[in-house]
Coordinates of C-alpha atoms in Angstrom, one line a residue:
X1 CA 120.6 26.1 127.3
X2 CA 120.2 24.6 123.8
X3 CA 120.9 27.0 120.9
X4 CA 118.2 25.4 118.7
X5 CA 114.5 24.9 119.1
X6 CA 112.4 22.4 117.1
X7 CA 108.7 22.9 117.1
X8 CA 106.8 19.6 116.8
X9 CA 103.3 18.2 117.3
X10 CA 102.2 14.8 118.4
X11 CA 104.9 12.1 118.7
X12 CA 102.3 9.4 118.2
X13 CA 100.6 10.8 115.1
X14 CA 102.9 13.4 113.4
X15 CA 105.1 11.7 110.7
X16 CA 106.5 15.1 109.7
X17 CA 107.5 15.9 113.2
X18 CA 109.3 12.6 113.5
X19 CA 111.2 13.3 110.3
X20 CA 112.4 16.7 111.4
X21 CA 113.3 15.3 114.8
X22 CA 115.4 12.5 113.3
X23 CA 117.1 14.9 111.0
X24 CA 118.2 17.0 113.9
X25 CA 119.5 13.9 115.7
X26 CA 121.4 12.8 112.5
X27 CA 123.1 16.2 112.4
X28 CA 124.1 15.9 116.1
X29 CA 122.3 19.2 116.8
X30 CA 121.7 20.2 120.4
X31 CA 118.1 21.3 120.5
X32 CA 115.1 21.8 122.7
X33 CA 111.6 20.5 121.7
X34 CA 108.8 22.9 121.6
X35 CA 105.5 21.0 121.4
X36 CA 102.4 22.4 119.8
X37 CA 99.2 21.7 121.6
X38 CA 97.0 19.0 120.2
X39 CA 94.0 21.2 121.0
X40 CA 95.3 23.7 118.3
X41 CA 92.9 23.6 115.4
X42 CA 95.6 24.0 112.8
X43 CA 97.6 21.1 114.3
X44 CA 94.6 18.8 114.1
X45 CA 94.0 19.9 110.5
X46 CA 97.5 18.9 109.6
X47 CA 97.4 15.6 111.3
X48 CA 94.2 14.7 109.6
X49 CA 95.6 15.7 106.2
X50 CA 93.0 18.4 105.9
X51 CA 95.4 21.3 105.7
X52 CA 97.6 22.0 102.6
X53 CA 100.2 23.8 104.7
X54 CA 102.5 21.9 107.0
X55 CA 103.6 24.2 109.8
X56 CA 105.6 21.7 111.8
X57 CA 108.3 20.8 112.2
X58 CA 110.0 24.2 112.4
X59 CA 113.6 24.6 113.4
X60 CA 115.0 27.8 114.9
X61 CA 118.8 27.8 115.0
X62 CA 121.5 30.5 115.2
X63 CA 119.1 33.3 114.1
X64 CA 117.6 31.2 111.3
X65 CA 114.0 29.8 111.1
X66 CA 113.4 27.0 108.6
X67 CA 110.4 24.8 108.1
X68 CA 109.5 22.1 105.5
X69 CA 111.4 18.8 106.2
X70 CA 113.6 18.8 103.2
X71 CA 114.6 22.4 103.8
X72 CA 115.5 21.4 107.4
X73 CA 117.6 18.5 106.0
X74 CA 119.4 20.8 103.6
X75 CA 120.0 23.5 106.2
X76 CA 121.4 21.0 108.6
X77 CA 123.6 19.4 105.9
X78 CA 125.0 22.9 105.1
X79 CA 125.5 23.7 108.7
X80 CA 127.0 20.4 109.8
X81 CA 128.7 19.1 106.6
X82 CA 130.7 16.5 108.5
X83 CA 127.6 14.8 110.1
X84 CA 127.2 12.4 107.2
X85 CA 123.6 13.2 106.6
X86 CA 123.9 12.3 102.9
X87 CA 126.2 9.7 101.3
X88 CA 129.7 10.8 100.3
X89 CA 129.5 9.1 96.9
X90 CA 128.1 11.6 94.3
X91 CA 125.8 9.0 92.7
X92 CA 124.5 7.7 96.0
X93 CA 124.0 11.2 97.3
X94 CA 121.9 12.1 94.2
X95 CA 119.9 8.9 94.7
X96 CA 119.4 9.7 98.4
X97 CA 118.1 13.2 97.5
X98 CA 115.8 11.7 94.8
X99 CA 114.0 9.2 97.0
X100 CA 113.8 11.6 99.9
X101 CA 112.2 14.1 97.5
X102 CA 109.7 11.4 96.4
X103 CA 108.8 10.7 100.0
X104 CA 108.4 14.4 100.7
X105 CA 106.1 15.1 97.8
X106 CA 104.3 11.9 97.0
X107 CA 102.6 8.8 98.4
X108 CA 99.5 10.7 99.4
X109 CA 97.3 7.6 99.1
X110 CA 99.5 5.8 101.5
X111 CA 99.5 8.7 104.0
X112 CA 95.7 8.9 103.9
X113 CA 95.0 5.2 104.1
X114 CA 97.6 4.4 106.7
X115 CA 97.9 7.4 109.1
X116 CA 100.8 7.2 111.5
X117 CA 99.7 5.9 114.9
X118 CA 102.7 4.4 116.7
X119 CA 100.6 3.0 119.6
X120 CA 98.0 1.3 117.5
X121 CA 98.1 -2.2 116.0
X122 CA 95.5 -3.4 113.4
X123 CA 96.3 -7.1 112.6
X124 CA 93.7 -7.6 110.0
X125 CA 93.7 -4.2 108.3
X126 CA 92.5 -4.2 104.6
X127 CA 94.4 -1.7 102.6
X128 CA 92.2 0.0 100.0
X129 CA 93.2 -0.4 96.4
X130 CA 94.3 3.2 95.9
X131 CA 97.1 2.8 98.4
X132 CA 98.5 -0.4 97.1
X133 CA 100.6 1.1 94.3
X134 CA 102.2 3.5 96.8
X135 CA 103.1 0.5 99.1
X136 CA 104.5 -1.4 96.2
X137 CA 106.7 1.6 95.2
X138 CA 108.0 2.0 98.7
X139 CA 109.0 -1.7 98.7
X140 CA 110.7 -1.2 95.3
X141 CA 112.7 1.8 96.6
X142 CA 113.8 -0.1 99.7
X143 CA 114.8 -3.2 97.7
X144 CA 116.8 -1.2 95.2
X145 CA 118.7 0.6 97.9
X146 CA 119.3 -2.4 100.1
X147 CA 120.6 -4.4 97.1
X148 CA 122.7 -1.5 95.8
X149 CA 124.3 -0.3 99.0
X150 CA 124.3 -3.4 101.2
X151 CA 122.2 -2.3 104.1
X152 CA 121.3 -2.4 106.9
X153 CA 120.2 1.3 106.3
X154 CA 119.1 2.4 102.8
X155 CA 122.5 3.8 101.9
X156 CA 124.7 1.4 103.8
X157 CA 126.0 1.0 107.3
X158 CA 125.0 4.4 108.6
X159 CA 121.6 6.2 108.6
X160 CA 121.0 9.1 106.2
X161 CA 118.3 11.6 105.4
X162 CA 116.5 8.9 103.4
X163 CA 116.1 6.8 106.5
X164 CA 114.7 9.7 108.4
X165 CA 112.2 10.4 105.6
X166 CA 111.1 6.8 105.4
X167 CA 111.1 5.9 109.1
X168 CA 107.4 6.9 109.6
X169 CA 106.5 4.4 106.8
X170 CA 108.1 1.6 108.8
X171 CA 105.8 2.5 111.7
X172 CA 102.8 2.6 109.3
X173 CA 103.6 -0.8 107.9
X174 CA 103.8 -2.2 111.5
X175 CA 100.6 -0.6 112.7
X176 CA 98.6 -1.9 109.7
X177 CA 100.3 -5.3 109.4
X178 CA 101.6 -4.7 105.9
X179 CA 103.3 -7.9 104.8
X180 CA 107.0 -7.5 104.0
X181 CA 109.6 -9.9 102.6
X182 CA 112.4 -10.7 105.0
X183 CA 115.0 -8.2 103.9
X184 CA 112.4 -5.4 104.0
X185 CA 111.3 -6.4 107.4
X186 CA 114.9 -6.5 108.5
X187 CA 115.2 -2.9 107.3
X188 CA 112.2 -1.9 109.4
X189 CA 113.7 -3.7 112.4
X190 CA 116.9 -1.7 111.9
X191 CA 114.9 1.5 112.0
X192 CA 113.1 0.4 115.1
X193 CA 116.4 -0.5 116.8
X194 CA 118.0 2.9 115.9
X195 CA 118.5 4.7 119.2
X196 CA 116.8 8.0 118.2
X197 CA 113.8 6.1 116.9
X198 CA 113.5 4.1 120.2
X199 CA 113.7 7.4 122.1
X200 CA 110.9 8.9 120.0
X201 CA 108.7 5.8 120.2
X202 CA 109.1 5.6 124.0
X203 CA 107.9 9.2 124.2
X204 CA 105.0 8.5 121.8
X205 CA 103.8 5.6 123.8
X206 CA 103.7 7.8 126.9
X207 CA 101.9 10.6 125.2
X208 CA 98.5 11.1 126.8
X209 CA 96.8 13.0 123.9
X210 CA 94.5 11.0 121.6
X211 CA 92.7 11.9 118.4
X212 CA 89.4 10.1 118.3
X213 CA 89.4 10.6 114.5
X214 CA 92.5 8.3 114.2
X215 CA 91.5 5.8 116.9
X216 CA 88.7 4.1 115.1
X217 CA 88.6 0.4 115.0
X218 CA 89.3 -0.7 111.4

């Protein structure tokens, strides 16, 4: 039986659950998933960005309970220091922490305008003006990282905490047909080809639950 348990909500809709799950995979942690019911009012509030308190993902491991995605990342890094979750180089590691923190605490307009919905595709979606600066800044972050560290992931040849943090954005850009220059599209393709991401997406596509509030035709 797995030593760790990760509490998550919808694989189709929950970007924070995806981040926490990818972080556990990055760490090489043996864990069991504990899904929260989509009928739970608190879960729906979170997925619709109506709740200020994110209760999932939540990791229980070796007598420790930790929630908040960055806290999970730091706990896993402390527990599995050889997993390579952050770059070895001091400057690159600081950069990775900085952009991961930005994704964790910012980009609210992007989140609200482009909710994660892995199964959906909106080919002619019009992004409202408030979200455009967020999209531009994500593109700027990705370009800087890819140019500085050579790709195909944000900090070089291997995935890091930053890739787990930005992976849901890749799905959002695909769902809402956000135009990307070739090197940024190649980065998203790298994320989609990442084995843990493929595993998550396969499960998301098989998920029966739907939230009518996020299934409107734009």
